[in-house]
PDB file of C-alpha atoms and ligand atoms in Angstrom:
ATOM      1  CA  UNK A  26      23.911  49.739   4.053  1.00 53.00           C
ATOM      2  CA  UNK A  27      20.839  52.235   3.939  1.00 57.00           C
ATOM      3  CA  UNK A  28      17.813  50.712   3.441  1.00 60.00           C
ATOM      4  CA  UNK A  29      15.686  52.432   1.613  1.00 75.00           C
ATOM      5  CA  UNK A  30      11.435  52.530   2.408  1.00 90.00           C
ATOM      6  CA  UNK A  31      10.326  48.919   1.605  1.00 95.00           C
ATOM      7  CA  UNK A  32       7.272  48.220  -0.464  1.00 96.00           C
ATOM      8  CA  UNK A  33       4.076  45.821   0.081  1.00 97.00           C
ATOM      9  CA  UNK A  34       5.486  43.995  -3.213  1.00 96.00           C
ATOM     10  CA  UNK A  35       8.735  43.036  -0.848  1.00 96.00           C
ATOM     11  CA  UNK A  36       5.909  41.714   1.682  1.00 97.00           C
ATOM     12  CA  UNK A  37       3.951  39.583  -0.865  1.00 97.00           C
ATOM     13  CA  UNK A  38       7.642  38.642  -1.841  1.00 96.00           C
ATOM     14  CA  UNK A  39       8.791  37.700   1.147  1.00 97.00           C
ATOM     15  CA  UNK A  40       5.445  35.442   2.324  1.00 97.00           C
ATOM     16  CA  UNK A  41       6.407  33.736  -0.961  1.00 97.00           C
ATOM     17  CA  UNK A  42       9.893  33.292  -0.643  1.00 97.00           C
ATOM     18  CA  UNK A  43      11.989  35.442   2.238  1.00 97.00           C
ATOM     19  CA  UNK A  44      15.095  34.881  -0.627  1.00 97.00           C
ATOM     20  CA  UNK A  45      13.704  36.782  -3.119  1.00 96.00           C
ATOM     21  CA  UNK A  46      13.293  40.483  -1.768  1.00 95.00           C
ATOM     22  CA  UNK A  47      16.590  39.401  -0.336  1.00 95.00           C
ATOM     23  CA  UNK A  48      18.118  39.104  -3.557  1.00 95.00           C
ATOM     24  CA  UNK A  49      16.864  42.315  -4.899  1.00 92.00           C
ATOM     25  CA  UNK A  50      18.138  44.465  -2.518  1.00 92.00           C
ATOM     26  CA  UNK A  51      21.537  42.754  -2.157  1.00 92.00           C
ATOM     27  CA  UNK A  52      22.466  42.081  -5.690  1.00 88.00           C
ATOM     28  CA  UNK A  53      23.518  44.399  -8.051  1.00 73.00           C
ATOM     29  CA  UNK A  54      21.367  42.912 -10.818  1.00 68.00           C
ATOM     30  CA  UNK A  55      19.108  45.025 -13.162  1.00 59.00           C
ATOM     31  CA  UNK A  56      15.421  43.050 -13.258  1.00 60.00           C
ATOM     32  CA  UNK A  57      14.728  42.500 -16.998  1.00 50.00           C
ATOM     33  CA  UNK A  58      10.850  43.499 -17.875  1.00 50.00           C
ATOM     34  CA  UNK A  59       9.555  39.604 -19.144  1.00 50.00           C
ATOM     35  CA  UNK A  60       6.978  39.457 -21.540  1.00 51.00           C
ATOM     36  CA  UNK A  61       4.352  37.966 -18.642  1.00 52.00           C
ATOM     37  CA  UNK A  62       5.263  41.381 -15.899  1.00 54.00           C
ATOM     38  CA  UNK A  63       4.444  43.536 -19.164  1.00 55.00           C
ATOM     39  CA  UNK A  64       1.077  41.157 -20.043  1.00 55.00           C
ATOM     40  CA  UNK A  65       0.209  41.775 -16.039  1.00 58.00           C
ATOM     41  CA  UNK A  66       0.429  45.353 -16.466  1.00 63.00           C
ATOM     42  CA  UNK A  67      -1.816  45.224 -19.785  1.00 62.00           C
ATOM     43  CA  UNK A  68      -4.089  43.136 -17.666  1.00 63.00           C
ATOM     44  CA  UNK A  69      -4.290  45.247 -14.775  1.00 65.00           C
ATOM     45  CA  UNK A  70      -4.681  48.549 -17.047  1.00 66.00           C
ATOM     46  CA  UNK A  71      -7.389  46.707 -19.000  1.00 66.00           C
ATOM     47  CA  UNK A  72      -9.572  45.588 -15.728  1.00 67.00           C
ATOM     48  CA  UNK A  73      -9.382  49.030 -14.102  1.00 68.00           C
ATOM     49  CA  UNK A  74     -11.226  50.581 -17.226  1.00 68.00           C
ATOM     50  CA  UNK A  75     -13.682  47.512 -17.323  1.00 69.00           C
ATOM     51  CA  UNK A  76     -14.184  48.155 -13.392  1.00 71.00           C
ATOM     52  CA  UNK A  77     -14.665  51.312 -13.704  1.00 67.00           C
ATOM     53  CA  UNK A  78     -18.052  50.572 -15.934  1.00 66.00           C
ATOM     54  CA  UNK A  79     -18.613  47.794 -13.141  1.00 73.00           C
ATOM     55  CA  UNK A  80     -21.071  48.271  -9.940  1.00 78.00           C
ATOM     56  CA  UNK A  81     -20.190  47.627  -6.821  1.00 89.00           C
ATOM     57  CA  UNK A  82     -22.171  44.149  -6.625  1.00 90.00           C
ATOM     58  CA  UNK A  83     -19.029  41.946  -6.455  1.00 91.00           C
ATOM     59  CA  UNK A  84     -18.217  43.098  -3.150  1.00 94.00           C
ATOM     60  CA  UNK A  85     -21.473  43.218  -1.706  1.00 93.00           C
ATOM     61  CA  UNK A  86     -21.158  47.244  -1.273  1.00 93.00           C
ATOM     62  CA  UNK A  87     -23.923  49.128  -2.594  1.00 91.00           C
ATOM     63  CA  UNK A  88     -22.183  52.841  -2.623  1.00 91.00           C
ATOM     64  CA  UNK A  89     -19.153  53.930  -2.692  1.00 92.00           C
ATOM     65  CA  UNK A  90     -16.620  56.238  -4.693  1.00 93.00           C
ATOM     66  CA  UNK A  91     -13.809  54.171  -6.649  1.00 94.00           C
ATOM     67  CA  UNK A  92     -10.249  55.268  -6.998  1.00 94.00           C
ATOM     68  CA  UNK A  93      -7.732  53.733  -9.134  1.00 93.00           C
ATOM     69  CA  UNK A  94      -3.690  53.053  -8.674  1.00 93.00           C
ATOM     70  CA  UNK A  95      -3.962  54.938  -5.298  1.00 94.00           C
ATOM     71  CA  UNK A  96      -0.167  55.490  -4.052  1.00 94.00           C
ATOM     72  CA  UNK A  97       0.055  54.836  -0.197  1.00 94.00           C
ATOM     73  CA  UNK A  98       2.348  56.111   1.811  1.00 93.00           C
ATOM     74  CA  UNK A  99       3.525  55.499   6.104  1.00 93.00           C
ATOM     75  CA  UNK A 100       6.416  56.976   7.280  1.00 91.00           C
ATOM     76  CA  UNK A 101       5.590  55.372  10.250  1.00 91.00           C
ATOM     77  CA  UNK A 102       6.452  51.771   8.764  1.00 94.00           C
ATOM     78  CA  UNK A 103       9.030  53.056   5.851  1.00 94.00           C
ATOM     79  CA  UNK A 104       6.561  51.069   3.625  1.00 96.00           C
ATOM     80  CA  UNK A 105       4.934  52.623   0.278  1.00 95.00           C
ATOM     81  CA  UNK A 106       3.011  50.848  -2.521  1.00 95.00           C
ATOM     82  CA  UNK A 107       0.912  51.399  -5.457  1.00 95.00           C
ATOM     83  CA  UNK A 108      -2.771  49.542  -4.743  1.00 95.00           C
ATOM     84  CA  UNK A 109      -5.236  48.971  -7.768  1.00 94.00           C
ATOM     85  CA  UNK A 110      -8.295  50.378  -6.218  1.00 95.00           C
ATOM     86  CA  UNK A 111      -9.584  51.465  -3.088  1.00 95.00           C
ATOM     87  CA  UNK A 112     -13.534  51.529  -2.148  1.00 95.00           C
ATOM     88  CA  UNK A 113     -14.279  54.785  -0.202  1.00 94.00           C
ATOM     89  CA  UNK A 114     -17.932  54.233   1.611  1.00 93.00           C
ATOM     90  CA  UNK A 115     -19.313  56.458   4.260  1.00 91.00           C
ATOM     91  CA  UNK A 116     -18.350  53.683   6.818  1.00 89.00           C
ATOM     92  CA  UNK A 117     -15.125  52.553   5.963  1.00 92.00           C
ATOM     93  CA  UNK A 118     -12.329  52.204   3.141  1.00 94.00           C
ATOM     94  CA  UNK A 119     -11.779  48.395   1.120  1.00 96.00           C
ATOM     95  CA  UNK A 120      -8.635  48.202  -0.557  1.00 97.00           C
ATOM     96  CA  UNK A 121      -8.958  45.928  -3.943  1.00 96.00           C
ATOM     97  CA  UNK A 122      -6.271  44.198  -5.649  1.00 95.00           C
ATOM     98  CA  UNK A 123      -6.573  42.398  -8.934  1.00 94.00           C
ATOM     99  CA  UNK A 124      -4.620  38.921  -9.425  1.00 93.00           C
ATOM    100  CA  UNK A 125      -4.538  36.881 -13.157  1.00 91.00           C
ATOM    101  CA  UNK A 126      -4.923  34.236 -10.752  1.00 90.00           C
ATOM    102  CA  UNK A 127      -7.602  31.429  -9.970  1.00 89.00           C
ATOM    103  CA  UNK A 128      -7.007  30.945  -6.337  1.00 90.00           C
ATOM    104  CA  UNK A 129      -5.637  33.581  -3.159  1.00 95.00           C
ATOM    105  CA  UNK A 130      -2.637  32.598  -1.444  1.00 95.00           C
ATOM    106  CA  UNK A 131      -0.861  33.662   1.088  1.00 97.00           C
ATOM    107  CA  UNK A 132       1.433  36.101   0.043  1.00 97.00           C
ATOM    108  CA  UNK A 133      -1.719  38.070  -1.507  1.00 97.00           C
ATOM    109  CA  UNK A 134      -3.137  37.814   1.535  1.00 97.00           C
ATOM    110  CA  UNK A 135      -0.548  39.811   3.376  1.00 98.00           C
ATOM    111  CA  UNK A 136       0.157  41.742   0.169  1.00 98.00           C
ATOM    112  CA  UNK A 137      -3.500  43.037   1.077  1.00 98.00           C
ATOM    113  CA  UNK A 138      -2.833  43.166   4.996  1.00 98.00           C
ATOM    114  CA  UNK A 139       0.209  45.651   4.534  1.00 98.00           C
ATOM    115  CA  UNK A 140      -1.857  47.533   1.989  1.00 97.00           C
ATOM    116  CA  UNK A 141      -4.811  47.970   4.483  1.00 97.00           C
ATOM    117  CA  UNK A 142      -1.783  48.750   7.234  1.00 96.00           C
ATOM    118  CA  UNK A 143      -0.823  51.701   4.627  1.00 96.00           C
ATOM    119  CA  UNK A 144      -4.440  53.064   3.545  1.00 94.00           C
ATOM    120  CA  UNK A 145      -4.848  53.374   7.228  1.00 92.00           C
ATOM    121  CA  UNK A 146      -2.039  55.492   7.535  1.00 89.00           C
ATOM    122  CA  UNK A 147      -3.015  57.763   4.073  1.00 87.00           C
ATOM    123  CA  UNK A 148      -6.327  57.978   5.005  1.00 86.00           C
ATOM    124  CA  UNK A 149      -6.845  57.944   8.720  1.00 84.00           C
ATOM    125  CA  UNK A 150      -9.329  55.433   8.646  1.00 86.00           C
ATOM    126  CA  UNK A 151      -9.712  51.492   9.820  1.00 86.00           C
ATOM    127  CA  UNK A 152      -9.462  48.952   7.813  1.00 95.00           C
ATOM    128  CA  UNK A 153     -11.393  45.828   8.397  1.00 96.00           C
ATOM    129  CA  UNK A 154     -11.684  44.068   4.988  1.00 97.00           C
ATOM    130  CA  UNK A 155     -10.222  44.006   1.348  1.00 98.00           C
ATOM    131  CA  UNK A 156     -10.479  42.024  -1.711  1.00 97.00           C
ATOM    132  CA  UNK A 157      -8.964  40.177  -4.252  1.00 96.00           C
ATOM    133  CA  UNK A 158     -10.069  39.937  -7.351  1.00 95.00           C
ATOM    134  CA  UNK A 159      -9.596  37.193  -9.698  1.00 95.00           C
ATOM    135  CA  UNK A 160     -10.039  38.283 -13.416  1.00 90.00           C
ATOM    136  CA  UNK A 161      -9.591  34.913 -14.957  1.00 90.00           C
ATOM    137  CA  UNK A 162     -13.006  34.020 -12.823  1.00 91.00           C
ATOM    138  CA  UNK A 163     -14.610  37.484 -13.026  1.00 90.00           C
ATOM    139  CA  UNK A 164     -14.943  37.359  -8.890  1.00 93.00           C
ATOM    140  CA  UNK A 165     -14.063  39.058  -5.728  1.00 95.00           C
ATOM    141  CA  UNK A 166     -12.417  37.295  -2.462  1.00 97.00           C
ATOM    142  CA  UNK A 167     -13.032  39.144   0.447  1.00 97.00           C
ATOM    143  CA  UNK A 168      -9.730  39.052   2.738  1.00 98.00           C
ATOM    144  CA  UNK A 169     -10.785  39.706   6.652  1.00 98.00           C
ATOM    145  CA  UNK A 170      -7.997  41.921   7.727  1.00 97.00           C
ATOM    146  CA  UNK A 171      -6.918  40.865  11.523  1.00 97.00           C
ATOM    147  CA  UNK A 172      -4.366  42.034  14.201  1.00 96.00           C
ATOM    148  CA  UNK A 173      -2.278  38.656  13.763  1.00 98.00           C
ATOM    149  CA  UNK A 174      -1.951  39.634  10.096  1.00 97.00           C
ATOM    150  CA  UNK A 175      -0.916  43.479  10.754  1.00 97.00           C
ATOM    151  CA  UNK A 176       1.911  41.752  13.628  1.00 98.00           C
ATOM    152  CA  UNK A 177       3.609  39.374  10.715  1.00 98.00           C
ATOM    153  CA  UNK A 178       3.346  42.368   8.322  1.00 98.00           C
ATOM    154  CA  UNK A 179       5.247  44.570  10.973  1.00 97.00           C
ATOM    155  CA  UNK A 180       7.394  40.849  11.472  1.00 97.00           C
ATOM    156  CA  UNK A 181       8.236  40.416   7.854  1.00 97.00           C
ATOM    157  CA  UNK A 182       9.414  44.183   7.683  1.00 97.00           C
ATOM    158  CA  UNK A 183      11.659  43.806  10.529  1.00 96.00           C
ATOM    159  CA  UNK A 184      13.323  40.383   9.467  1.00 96.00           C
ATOM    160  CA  UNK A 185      13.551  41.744   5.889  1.00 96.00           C
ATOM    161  CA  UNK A 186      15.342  44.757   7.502  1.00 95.00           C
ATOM    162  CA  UNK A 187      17.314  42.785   9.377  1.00 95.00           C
ATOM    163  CA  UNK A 188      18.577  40.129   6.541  1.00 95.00           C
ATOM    164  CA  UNK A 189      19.052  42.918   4.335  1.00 93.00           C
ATOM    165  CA  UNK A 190      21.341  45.168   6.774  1.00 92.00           C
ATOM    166  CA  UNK A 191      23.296  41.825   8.381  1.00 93.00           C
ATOM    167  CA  UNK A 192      23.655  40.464   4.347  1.00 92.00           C
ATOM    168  CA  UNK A 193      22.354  36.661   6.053  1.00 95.00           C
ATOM    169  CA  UNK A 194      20.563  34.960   3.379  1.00 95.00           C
ATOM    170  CA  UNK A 195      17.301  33.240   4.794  1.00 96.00           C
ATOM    171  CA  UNK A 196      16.125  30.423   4.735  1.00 94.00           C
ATOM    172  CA  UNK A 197      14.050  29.310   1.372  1.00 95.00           C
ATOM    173  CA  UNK A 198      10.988  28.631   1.010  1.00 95.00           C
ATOM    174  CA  UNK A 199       9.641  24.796   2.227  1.00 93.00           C
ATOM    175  CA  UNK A 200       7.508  24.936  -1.029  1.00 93.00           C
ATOM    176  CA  UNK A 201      10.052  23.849  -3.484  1.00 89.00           C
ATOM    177  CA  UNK A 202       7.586  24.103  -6.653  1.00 91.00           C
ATOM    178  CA  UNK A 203       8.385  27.713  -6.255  1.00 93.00           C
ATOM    179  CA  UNK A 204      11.912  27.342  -7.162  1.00 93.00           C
ATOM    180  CA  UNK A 205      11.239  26.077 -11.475  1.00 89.00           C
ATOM    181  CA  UNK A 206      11.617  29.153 -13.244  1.00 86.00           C
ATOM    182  CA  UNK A 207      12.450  31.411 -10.042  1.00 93.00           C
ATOM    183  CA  UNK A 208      14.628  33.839 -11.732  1.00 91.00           C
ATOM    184  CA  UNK A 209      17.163  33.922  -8.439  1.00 93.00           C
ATOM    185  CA  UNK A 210      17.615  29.689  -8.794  1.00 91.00           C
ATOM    186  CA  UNK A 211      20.919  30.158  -9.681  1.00 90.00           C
ATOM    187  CA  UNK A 212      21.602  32.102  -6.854  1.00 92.00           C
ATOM    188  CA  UNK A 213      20.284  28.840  -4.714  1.00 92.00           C
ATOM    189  CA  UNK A 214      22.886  26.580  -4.704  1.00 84.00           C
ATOM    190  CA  UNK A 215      21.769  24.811  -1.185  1.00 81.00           C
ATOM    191  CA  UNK A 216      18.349  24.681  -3.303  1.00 82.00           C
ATOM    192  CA  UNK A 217      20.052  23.176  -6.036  1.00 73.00           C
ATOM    193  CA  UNK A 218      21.707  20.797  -4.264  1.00 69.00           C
ATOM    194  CA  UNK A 219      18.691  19.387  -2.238  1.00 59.00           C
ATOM    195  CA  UNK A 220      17.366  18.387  -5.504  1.00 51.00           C
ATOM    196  CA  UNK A 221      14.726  21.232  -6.350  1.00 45.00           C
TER     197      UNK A 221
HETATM  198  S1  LIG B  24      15.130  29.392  -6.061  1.00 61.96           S
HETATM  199 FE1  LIG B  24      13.583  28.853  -4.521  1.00 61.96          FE
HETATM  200  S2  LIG B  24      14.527  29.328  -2.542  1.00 61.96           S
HETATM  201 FE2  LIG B  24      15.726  30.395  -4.140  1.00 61.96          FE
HETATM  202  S3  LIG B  24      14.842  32.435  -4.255  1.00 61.96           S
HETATM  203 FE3  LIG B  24      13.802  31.200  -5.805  1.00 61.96          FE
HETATM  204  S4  LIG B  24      11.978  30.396  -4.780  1.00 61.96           S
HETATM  205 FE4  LIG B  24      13.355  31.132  -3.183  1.00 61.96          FE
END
């Protein structure tokens, strides 16, 4: 099977639940558009243009030039995604991501690592730091961007790969809270059965 480029949303994905970029790339399924993905998207479009009126002052950064839905691109890593905004300063480049959510978790946090990984590779330029930000609670969570985060980013792609091209299912996720409402439960029987 050819695997096409993978995207950061695969990495978030996978932090979350390794099962469930699985199951998009090996079953033939088309993903319905819910009524929440299209709210996020409202959401999203609806924060850029109230951003855009914004200062910098959430993120401590005094100038800088805002661009939004920057596409990111490394051939180097066969990984592409779309991020909300990216800072441009004179010293270095802060990728922002908004989330409807109250709190950051993991998978957002590597979400942001393999988005820094990419700007990087678009721009040329390090990336040290990025942000989430929370609309619910109007603030920004600054997200120090390390060398053990870039290594599981490079680790997630490579197992993901490697599930994908050998079909092996991995394992599921040890948070079973994640499984109400997953839209792949069915697919989970061993879930199922443990009582999830
Ligand atoms: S049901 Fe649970 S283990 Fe299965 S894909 Fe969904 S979250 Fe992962």
């Amino acid at each position: 099977m050819n695997l096409p480029d993978l995207t950061v949303t695969d990495v978030r994905q996978y932090v979350y639940c390794p099962r469930i970029p699985y199951y998009r790339y090996t079953l033939p399924l088309e993903r319905p558009v819910t009524a929440k993905m299209d709210l996020g998207r409202e959401e999203h479009e609806s924060t850029s243009a109230k951003e855009s009126r914004r200062t910098l002052k959430a993120y401590g950064i005094k100038e800088g030039e805002r661009r939004f839905g920057v596409d990111l691109y490394s051939r180097h890593l066969h990984l592409r995604g779309r991020i909300d905004m990216v800072i441009f300063t004179r010293y270095e480049l802060v990728p922002v991501e908004y989330k409807m959510t109250s709190d950051v978790g993991l998978h957002h946090k590597y979400q942001l690592a393999a988005y820094a990984m990419l700007a990087e590779h678009t721009c040329s330029q390090t990336v040290s730091r990025a942000f989430v930000y929370l609309t619910p609670e109007k603030r920004a969570v600054e997200v120090p961007i390390t060398a053990a985060m870039r290594e599981r980013v490079r680790g997630v792609l490579a197992e993901l790969r490697r599930s994908v091209w050998n079909e092996r299912l991995p394992a599921p996720t040890p948070h079973r809270g994640r499984c109400y409402g997953c839209e792949y439960r069915r697919f989970c029987g061993d879930v199922l059965a443990g009582g999830a």
